[in-house]
mmCIF file of C-alpha atoms and ligand atoms in Angstrom:
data_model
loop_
_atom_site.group_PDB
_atom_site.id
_atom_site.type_symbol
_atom_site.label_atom_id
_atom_site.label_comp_id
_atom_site.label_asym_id
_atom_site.label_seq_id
_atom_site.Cartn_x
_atom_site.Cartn_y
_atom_site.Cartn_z
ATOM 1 C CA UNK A 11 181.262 121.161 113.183
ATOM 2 C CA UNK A 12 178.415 119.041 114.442
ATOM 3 C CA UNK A 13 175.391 121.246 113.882
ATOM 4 C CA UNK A 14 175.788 122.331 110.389
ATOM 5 C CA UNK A 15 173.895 119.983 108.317
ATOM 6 C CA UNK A 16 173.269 122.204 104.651
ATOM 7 C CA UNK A 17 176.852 123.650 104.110
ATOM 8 C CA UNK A 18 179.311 121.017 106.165
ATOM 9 C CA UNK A 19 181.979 119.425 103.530
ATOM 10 C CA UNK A 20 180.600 115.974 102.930
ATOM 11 C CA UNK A 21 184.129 114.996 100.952
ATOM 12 C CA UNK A 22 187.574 116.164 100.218
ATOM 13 C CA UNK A 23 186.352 117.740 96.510
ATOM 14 C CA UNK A 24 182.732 118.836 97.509
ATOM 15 C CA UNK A 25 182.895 122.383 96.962
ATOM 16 C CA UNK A 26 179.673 124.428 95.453
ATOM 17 C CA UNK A 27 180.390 126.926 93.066
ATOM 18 C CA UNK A 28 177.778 130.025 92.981
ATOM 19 C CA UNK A 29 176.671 132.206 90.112
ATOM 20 C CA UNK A 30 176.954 136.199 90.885
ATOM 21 C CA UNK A 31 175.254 136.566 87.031
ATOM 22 C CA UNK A 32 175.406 134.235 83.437
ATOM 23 C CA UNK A 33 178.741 134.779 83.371
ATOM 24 C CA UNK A 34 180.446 135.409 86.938
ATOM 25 C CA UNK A 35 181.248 132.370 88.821
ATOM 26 C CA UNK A 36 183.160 132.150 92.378
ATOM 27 C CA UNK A 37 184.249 128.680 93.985
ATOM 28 C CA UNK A 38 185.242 126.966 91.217
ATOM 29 C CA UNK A 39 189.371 127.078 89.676
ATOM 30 C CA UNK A 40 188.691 130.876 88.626
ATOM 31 C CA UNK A 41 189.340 133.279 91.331
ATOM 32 C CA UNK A 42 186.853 136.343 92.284
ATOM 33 C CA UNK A 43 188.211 139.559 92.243
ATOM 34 C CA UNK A 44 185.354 142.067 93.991
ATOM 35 C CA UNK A 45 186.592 145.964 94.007
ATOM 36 C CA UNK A 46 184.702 149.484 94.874
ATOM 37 C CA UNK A 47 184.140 151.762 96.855
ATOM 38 C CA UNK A 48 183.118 151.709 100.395
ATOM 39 C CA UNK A 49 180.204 154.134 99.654
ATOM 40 C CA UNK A 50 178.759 154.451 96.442
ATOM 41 C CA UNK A 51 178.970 158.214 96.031
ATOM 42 C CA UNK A 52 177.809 158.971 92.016
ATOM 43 C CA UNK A 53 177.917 157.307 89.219
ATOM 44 C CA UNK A 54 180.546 158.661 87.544
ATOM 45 C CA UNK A 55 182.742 157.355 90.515
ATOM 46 C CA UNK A 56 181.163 153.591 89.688
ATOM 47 C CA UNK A 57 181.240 153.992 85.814
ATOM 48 C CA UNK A 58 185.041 155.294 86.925
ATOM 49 C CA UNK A 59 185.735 152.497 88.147
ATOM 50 C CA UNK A 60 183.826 149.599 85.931
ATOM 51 C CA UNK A 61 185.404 151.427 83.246
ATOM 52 C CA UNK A 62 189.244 151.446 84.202
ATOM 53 C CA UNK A 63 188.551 148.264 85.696
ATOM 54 C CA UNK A 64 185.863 146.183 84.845
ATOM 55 C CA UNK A 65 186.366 142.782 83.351
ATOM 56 C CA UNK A 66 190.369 142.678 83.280
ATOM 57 C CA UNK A 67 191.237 143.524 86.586
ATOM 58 C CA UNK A 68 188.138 142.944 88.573
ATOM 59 C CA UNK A 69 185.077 140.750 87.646
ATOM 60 C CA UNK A 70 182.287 142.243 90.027
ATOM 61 C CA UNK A 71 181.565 145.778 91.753
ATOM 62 C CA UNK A 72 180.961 146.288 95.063
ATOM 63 C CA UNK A 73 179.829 149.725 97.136
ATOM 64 C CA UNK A 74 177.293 149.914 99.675
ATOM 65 C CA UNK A 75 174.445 152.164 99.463
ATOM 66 C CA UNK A 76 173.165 151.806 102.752
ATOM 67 C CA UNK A 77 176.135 152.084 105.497
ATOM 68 C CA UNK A 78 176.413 150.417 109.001
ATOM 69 C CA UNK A 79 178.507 153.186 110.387
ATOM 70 C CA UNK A 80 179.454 153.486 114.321
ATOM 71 C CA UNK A 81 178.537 157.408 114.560
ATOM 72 C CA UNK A 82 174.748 158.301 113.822
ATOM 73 C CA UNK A 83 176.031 161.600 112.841
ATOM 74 C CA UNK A 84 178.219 159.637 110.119
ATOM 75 C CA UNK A 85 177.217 159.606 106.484
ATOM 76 C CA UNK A 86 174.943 156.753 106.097
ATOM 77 C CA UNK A 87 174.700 156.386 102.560
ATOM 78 C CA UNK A 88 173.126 157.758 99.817
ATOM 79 C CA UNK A 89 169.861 155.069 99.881
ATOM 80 C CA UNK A 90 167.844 154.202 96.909
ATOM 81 C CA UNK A 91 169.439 156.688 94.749
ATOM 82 C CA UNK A 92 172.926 154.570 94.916
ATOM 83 C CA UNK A 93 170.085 151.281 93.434
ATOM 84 C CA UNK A 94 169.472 153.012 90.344
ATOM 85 C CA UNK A 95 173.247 153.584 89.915
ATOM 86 C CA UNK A 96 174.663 150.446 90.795
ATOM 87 C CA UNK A 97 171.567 148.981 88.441
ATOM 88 C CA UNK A 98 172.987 151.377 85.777
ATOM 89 C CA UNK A 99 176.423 150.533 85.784
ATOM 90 C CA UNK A 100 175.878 147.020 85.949
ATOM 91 C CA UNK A 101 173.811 146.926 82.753
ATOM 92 C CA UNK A 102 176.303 149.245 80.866
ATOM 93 C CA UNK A 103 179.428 147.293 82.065
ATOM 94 C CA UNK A 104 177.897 143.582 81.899
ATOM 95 C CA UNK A 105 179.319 143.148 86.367
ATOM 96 C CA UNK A 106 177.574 141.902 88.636
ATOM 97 C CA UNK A 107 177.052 144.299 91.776
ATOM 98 C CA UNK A 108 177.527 143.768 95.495
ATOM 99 C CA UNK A 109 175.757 145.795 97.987
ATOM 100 C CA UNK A 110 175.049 145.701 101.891
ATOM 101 C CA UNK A 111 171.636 144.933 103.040
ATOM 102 C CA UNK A 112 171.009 146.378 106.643
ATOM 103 C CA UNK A 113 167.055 145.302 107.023
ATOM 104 C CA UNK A 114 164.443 142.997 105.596
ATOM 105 C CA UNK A 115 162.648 145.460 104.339
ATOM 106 C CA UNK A 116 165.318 147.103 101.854
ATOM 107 C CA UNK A 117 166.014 143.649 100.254
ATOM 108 C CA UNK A 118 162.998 143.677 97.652
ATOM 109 C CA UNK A 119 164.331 147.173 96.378
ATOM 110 C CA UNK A 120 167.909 145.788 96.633
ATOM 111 C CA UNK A 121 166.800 142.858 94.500
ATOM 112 C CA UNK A 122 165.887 144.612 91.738
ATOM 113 C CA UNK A 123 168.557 146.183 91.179
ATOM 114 C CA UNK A 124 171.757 144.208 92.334
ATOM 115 C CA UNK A 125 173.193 140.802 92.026
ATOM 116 C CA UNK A 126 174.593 140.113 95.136
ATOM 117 C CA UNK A 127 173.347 140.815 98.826
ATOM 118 C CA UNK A 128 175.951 141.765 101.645
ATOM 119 C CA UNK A 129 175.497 140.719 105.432
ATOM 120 C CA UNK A 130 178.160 143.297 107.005
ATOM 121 C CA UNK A 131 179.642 141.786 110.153
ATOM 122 C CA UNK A 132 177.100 143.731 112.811
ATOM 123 C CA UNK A 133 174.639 142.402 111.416
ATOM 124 C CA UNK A 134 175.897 138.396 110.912
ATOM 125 C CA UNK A 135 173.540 137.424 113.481
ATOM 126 C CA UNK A 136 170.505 139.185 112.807
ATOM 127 C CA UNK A 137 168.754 135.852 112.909
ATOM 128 C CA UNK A 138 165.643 137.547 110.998
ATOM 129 C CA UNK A 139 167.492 139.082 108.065
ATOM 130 C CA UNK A 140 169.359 135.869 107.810
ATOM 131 C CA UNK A 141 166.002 133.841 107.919
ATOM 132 C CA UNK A 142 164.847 136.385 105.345
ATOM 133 C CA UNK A 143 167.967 136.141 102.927
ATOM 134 C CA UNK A 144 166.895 132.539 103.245
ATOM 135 C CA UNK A 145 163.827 132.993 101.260
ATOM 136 C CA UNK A 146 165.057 134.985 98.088
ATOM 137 C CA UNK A 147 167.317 133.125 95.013
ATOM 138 C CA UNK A 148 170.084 135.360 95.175
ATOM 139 C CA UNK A 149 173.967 134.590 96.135
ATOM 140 C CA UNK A 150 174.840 136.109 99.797
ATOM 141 C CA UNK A 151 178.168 137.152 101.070
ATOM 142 C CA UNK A 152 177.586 136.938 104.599
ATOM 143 C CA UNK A 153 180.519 138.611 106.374
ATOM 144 C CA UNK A 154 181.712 137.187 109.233
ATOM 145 C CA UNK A 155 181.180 139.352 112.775
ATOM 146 C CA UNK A 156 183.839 141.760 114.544
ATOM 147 C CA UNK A 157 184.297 138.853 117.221
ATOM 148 C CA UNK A 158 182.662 135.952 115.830
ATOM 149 C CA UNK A 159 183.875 132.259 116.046
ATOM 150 C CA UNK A 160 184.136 130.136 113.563
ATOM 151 C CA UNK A 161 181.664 128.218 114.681
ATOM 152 C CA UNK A 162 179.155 131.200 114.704
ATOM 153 C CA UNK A 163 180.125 132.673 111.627
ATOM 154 C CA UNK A 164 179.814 128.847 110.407
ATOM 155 C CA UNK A 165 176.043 128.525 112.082
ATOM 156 C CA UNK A 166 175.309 132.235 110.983
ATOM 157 C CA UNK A 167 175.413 130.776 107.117
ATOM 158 C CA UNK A 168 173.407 127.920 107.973
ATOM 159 C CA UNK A 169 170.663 130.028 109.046
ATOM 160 C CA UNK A 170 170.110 131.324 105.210
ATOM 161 C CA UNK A 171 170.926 127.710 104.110
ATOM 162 C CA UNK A 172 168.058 126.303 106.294
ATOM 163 C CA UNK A 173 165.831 128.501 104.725
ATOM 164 C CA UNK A 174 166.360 127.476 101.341
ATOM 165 C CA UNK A 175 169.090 129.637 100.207
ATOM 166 C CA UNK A 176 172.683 128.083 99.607
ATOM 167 C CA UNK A 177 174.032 130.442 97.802
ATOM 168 C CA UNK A 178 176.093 131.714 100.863
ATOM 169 C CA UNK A 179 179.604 133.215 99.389
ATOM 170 C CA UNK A 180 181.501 133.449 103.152
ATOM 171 C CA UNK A 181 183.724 136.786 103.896
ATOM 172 C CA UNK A 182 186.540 136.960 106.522
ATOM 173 C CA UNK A 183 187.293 140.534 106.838
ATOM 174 C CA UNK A 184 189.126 140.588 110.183
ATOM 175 C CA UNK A 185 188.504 140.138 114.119
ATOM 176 C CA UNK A 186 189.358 142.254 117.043
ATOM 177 C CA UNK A 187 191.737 142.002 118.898
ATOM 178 C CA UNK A 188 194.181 144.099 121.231
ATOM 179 C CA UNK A 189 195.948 145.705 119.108
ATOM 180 C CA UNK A 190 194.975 148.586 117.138
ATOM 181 C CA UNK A 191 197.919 149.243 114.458
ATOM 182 C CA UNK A 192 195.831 146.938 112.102
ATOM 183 C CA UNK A 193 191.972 147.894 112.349
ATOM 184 C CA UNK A 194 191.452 144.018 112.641
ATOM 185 C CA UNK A 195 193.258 141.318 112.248
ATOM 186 C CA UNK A 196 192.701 139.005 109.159
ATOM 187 C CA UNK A 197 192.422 135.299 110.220
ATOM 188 C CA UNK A 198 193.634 133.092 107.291
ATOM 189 C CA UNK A 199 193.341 130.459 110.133
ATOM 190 C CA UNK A 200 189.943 130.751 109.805
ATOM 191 C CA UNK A 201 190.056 130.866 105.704
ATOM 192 C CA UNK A 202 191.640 127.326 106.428
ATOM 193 C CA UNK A 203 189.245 126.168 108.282
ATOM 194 C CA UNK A 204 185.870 127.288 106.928
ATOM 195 C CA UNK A 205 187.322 125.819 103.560
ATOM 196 C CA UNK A 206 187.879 122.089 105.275
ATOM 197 C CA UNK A 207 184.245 122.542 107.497
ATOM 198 C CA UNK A 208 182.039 123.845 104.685
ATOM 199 C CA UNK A 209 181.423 123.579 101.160
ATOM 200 C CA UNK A 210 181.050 127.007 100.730
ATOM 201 C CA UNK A 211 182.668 129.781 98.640
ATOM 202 C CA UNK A 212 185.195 131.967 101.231
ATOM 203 C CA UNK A 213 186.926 135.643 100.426
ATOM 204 C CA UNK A 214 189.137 137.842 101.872
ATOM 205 C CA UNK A 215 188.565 141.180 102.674
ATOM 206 C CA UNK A 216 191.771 142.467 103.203
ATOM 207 C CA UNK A 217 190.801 146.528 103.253
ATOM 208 C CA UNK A 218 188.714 146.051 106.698
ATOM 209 C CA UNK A 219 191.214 143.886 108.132
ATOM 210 C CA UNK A 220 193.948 145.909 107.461
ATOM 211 C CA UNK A 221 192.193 149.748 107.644
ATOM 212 C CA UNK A 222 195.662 150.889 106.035
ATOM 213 C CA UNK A 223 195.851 150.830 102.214
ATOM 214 C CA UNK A 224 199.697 150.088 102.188
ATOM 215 C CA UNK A 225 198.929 146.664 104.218
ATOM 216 C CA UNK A 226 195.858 145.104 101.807
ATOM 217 C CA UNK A 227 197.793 144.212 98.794
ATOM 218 C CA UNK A 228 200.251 141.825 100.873
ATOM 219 C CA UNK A 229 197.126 140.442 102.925
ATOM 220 C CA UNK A 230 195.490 140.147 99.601
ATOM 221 C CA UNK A 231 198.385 137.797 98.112
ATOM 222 C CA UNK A 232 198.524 135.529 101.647
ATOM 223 C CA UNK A 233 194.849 134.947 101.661
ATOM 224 C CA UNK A 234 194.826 133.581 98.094
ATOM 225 C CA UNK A 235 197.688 131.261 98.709
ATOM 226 C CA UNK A 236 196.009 130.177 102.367
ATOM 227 C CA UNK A 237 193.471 129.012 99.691
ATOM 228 C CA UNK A 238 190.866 131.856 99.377
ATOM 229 C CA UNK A 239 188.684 131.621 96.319
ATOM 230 C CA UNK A 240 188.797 135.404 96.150
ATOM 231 C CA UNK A 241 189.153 138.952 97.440
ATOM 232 C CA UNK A 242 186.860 141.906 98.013
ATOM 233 C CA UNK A 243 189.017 145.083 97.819
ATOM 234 C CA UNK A 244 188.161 148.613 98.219
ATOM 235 C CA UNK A 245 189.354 151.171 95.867
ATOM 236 C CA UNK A 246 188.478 154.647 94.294
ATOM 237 C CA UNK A 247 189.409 156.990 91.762
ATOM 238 C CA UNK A 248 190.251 159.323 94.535
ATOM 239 C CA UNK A 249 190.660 157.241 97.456
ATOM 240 C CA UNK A 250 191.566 160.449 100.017
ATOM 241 C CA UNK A 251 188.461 161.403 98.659
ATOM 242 C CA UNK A 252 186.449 158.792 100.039
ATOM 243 C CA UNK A 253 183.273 159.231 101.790
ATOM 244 C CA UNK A 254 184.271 156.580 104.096
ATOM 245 C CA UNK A 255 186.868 154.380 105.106
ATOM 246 C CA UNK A 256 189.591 156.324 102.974
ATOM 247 C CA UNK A 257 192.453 155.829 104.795
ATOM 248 C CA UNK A 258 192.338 151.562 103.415
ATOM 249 C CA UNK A 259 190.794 152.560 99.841
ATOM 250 C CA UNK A 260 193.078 151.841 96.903
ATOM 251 C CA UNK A 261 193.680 153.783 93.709
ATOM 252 C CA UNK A 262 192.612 152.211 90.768
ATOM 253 C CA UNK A 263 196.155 152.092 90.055
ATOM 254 C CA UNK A 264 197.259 150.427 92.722
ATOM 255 C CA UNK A 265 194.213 148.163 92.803
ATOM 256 C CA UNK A 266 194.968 146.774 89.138
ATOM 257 C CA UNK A 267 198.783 146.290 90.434
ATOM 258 C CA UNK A 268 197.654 144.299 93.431
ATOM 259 C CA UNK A 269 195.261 142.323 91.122
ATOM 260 C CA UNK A 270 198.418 141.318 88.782
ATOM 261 C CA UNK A 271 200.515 140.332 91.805
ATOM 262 C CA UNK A 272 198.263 137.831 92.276
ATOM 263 C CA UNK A 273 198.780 135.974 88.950
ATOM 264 C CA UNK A 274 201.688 133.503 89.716
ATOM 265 C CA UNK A 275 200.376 132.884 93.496
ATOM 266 C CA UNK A 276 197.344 131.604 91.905
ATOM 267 C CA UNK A 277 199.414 129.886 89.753
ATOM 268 C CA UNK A 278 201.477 128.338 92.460
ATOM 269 C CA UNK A 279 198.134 127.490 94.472
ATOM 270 C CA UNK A 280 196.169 125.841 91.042
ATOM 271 C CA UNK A 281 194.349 128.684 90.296
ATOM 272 C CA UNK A 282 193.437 130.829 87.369
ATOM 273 C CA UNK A 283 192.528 134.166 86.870
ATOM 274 C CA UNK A 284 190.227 135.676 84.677
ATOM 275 C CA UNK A 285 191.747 137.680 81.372
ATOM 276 C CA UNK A 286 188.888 138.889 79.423
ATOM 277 C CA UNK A 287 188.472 142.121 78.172
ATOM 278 C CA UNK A 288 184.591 143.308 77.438
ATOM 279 C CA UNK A 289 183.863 146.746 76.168
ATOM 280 C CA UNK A 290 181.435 148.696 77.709
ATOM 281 C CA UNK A 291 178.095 149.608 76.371
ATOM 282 C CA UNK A 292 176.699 151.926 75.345
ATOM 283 C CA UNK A 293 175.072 154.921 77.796
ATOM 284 C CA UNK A 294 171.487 154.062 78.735
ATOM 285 C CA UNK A 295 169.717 156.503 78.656
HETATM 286 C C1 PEP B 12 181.839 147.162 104.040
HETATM 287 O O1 PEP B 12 182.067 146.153 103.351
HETATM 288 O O2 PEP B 12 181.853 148.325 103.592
HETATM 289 C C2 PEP B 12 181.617 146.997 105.486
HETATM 290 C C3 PEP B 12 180.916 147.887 106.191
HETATM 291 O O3 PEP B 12 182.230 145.919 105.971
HETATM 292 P P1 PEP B 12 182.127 145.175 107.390
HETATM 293 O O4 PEP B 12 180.689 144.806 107.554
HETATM 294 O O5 PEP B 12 183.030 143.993 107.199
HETATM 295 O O6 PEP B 12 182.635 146.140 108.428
HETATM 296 MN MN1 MN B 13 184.113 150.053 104.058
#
């Protein structure tokens, strides 16, 4: 990987470990676990969730607010009115939140009121929001594109690097291919890889690779022993319910089941899980 200069691995143990809050850490020993919905729909599905699973099963939210989807007709997501919830549920549950940022001009809005910026896959070479992402202190998961190289995805991250942002968390969340049992296919290959080339965080998102719910949980436990440093899963507390992409959302039951199947492959890989228990807060009014 000649051309990466900001996140190529200088040694065997240079790996940077990136702050989603105070407290939330991913690249280090501790695993990540990320769950939500696709969509955020209300907030009594997010406080749903951060409440049944917050802290012991998974240590950040995601949901996107503003949705990439293939069909204009398509819900879209519910905008600015998903902000104030996420911003809400992350101050009464103490998580940091992940959301998708489509343009440069949502991420001043999406700033103040999330933790973590997402750069779905159609847009990981959007050269300008990457440039832009660049310029902002905030951790990115950039996600890598539906038929991106690793080389791409790799060059993709050093854009926001090169503009003074290196808090790049990288997501492999499936490619193409022929076949269309799986919606993707997840390529721990490439979880290898990006983990010798680059210095940088990587996770697994096994619910767009697989796009069936009963496959994540399996692809889930292989990408933390191919040496993921953690997983972003989606789930719901009605997942036929969905708004979008049911079919490979979790229950929250099944989602805290996966999430203790991973205990003794992190074990066997030499790495730890988080354990602790927070209450909530009170309501804000
Ligand atoms: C998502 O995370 O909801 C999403 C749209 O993912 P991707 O960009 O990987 O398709
Ligand atoms: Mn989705």
């Amino acid at each position: 990987m000649q051309d990466a200069k900001l996140i190529a691995k200088s040694h065997d143990a240079h790996r940077s470990v990136i702050a989603l809050n105070d407290q939330v850490t991913v690249g280090g020993d501790e695993l990540l676990i990320i769950g939500g919905p696709c969509s955020v729909e209300s907030l009594e599905q997010m406080e749903t969730i951060a409440d049944r699973l917050g802290h012991q099963s998974i240590q950040a939210l995601r949901g996107g607010v503003y949705k990439p989807r293939t069909s204009p007709y398509a819900f879209q997501g519910v905008g600015e009115s998903g902000l104030a919830i996420l911003d809400r549920v992350r101050r009464r549950y103490q998580l940091p939140v992940i959301t998708e940022v489509m343009a440069i001009h949502q991420i001043e809005a999406i700033v103040a009121h999330a933790d973590v910026l997402q750069v779905g896959s159609r847009n990981m070479q959007n050269f300008d929001l990457l440039k832009a992402l660049g310029e902002i202190d905030r951790p990115v998961v950039l996600k890598r594109g539906l038929a991106a190289t690793v080389q791409e995805f790799v060059m993709a991250a050093e854009y926001i690097a090169s503009h003074g942002n290196t808090h790049v968390i990288l997501c492999e969340r499936g490619i193409r291919s022929f076949d269309n049992y799986t919606r993707n296919v997840l390529d721990l290959g490439a979880v290898v890889a990006l983990k010798q080339l680059t210095h940088l965080p990587v996770i697994a998102d096994p619910s767009h690779a697989a796009g069936k719910r009963e496959l994540v949980a399996s692809l889930a436990r292989a990408a933390i022993a191919a040496g993921a440093d953690g997983i972003m899963v989606e789930c719901h507390p009605v997942p036929d319910e969905s708004i979008s992409d049911a079919r490979q959302t979790l229950s929250l039951e099944a989602m805290a089941d996966l999430v203790n199947s991973l205990r003794p492959i992190a074990a066997a890989v030499g790495r730890t899980m988080p354990m602790s228990q927070v209450a909530a807060q009170p309501a804000i009014a």
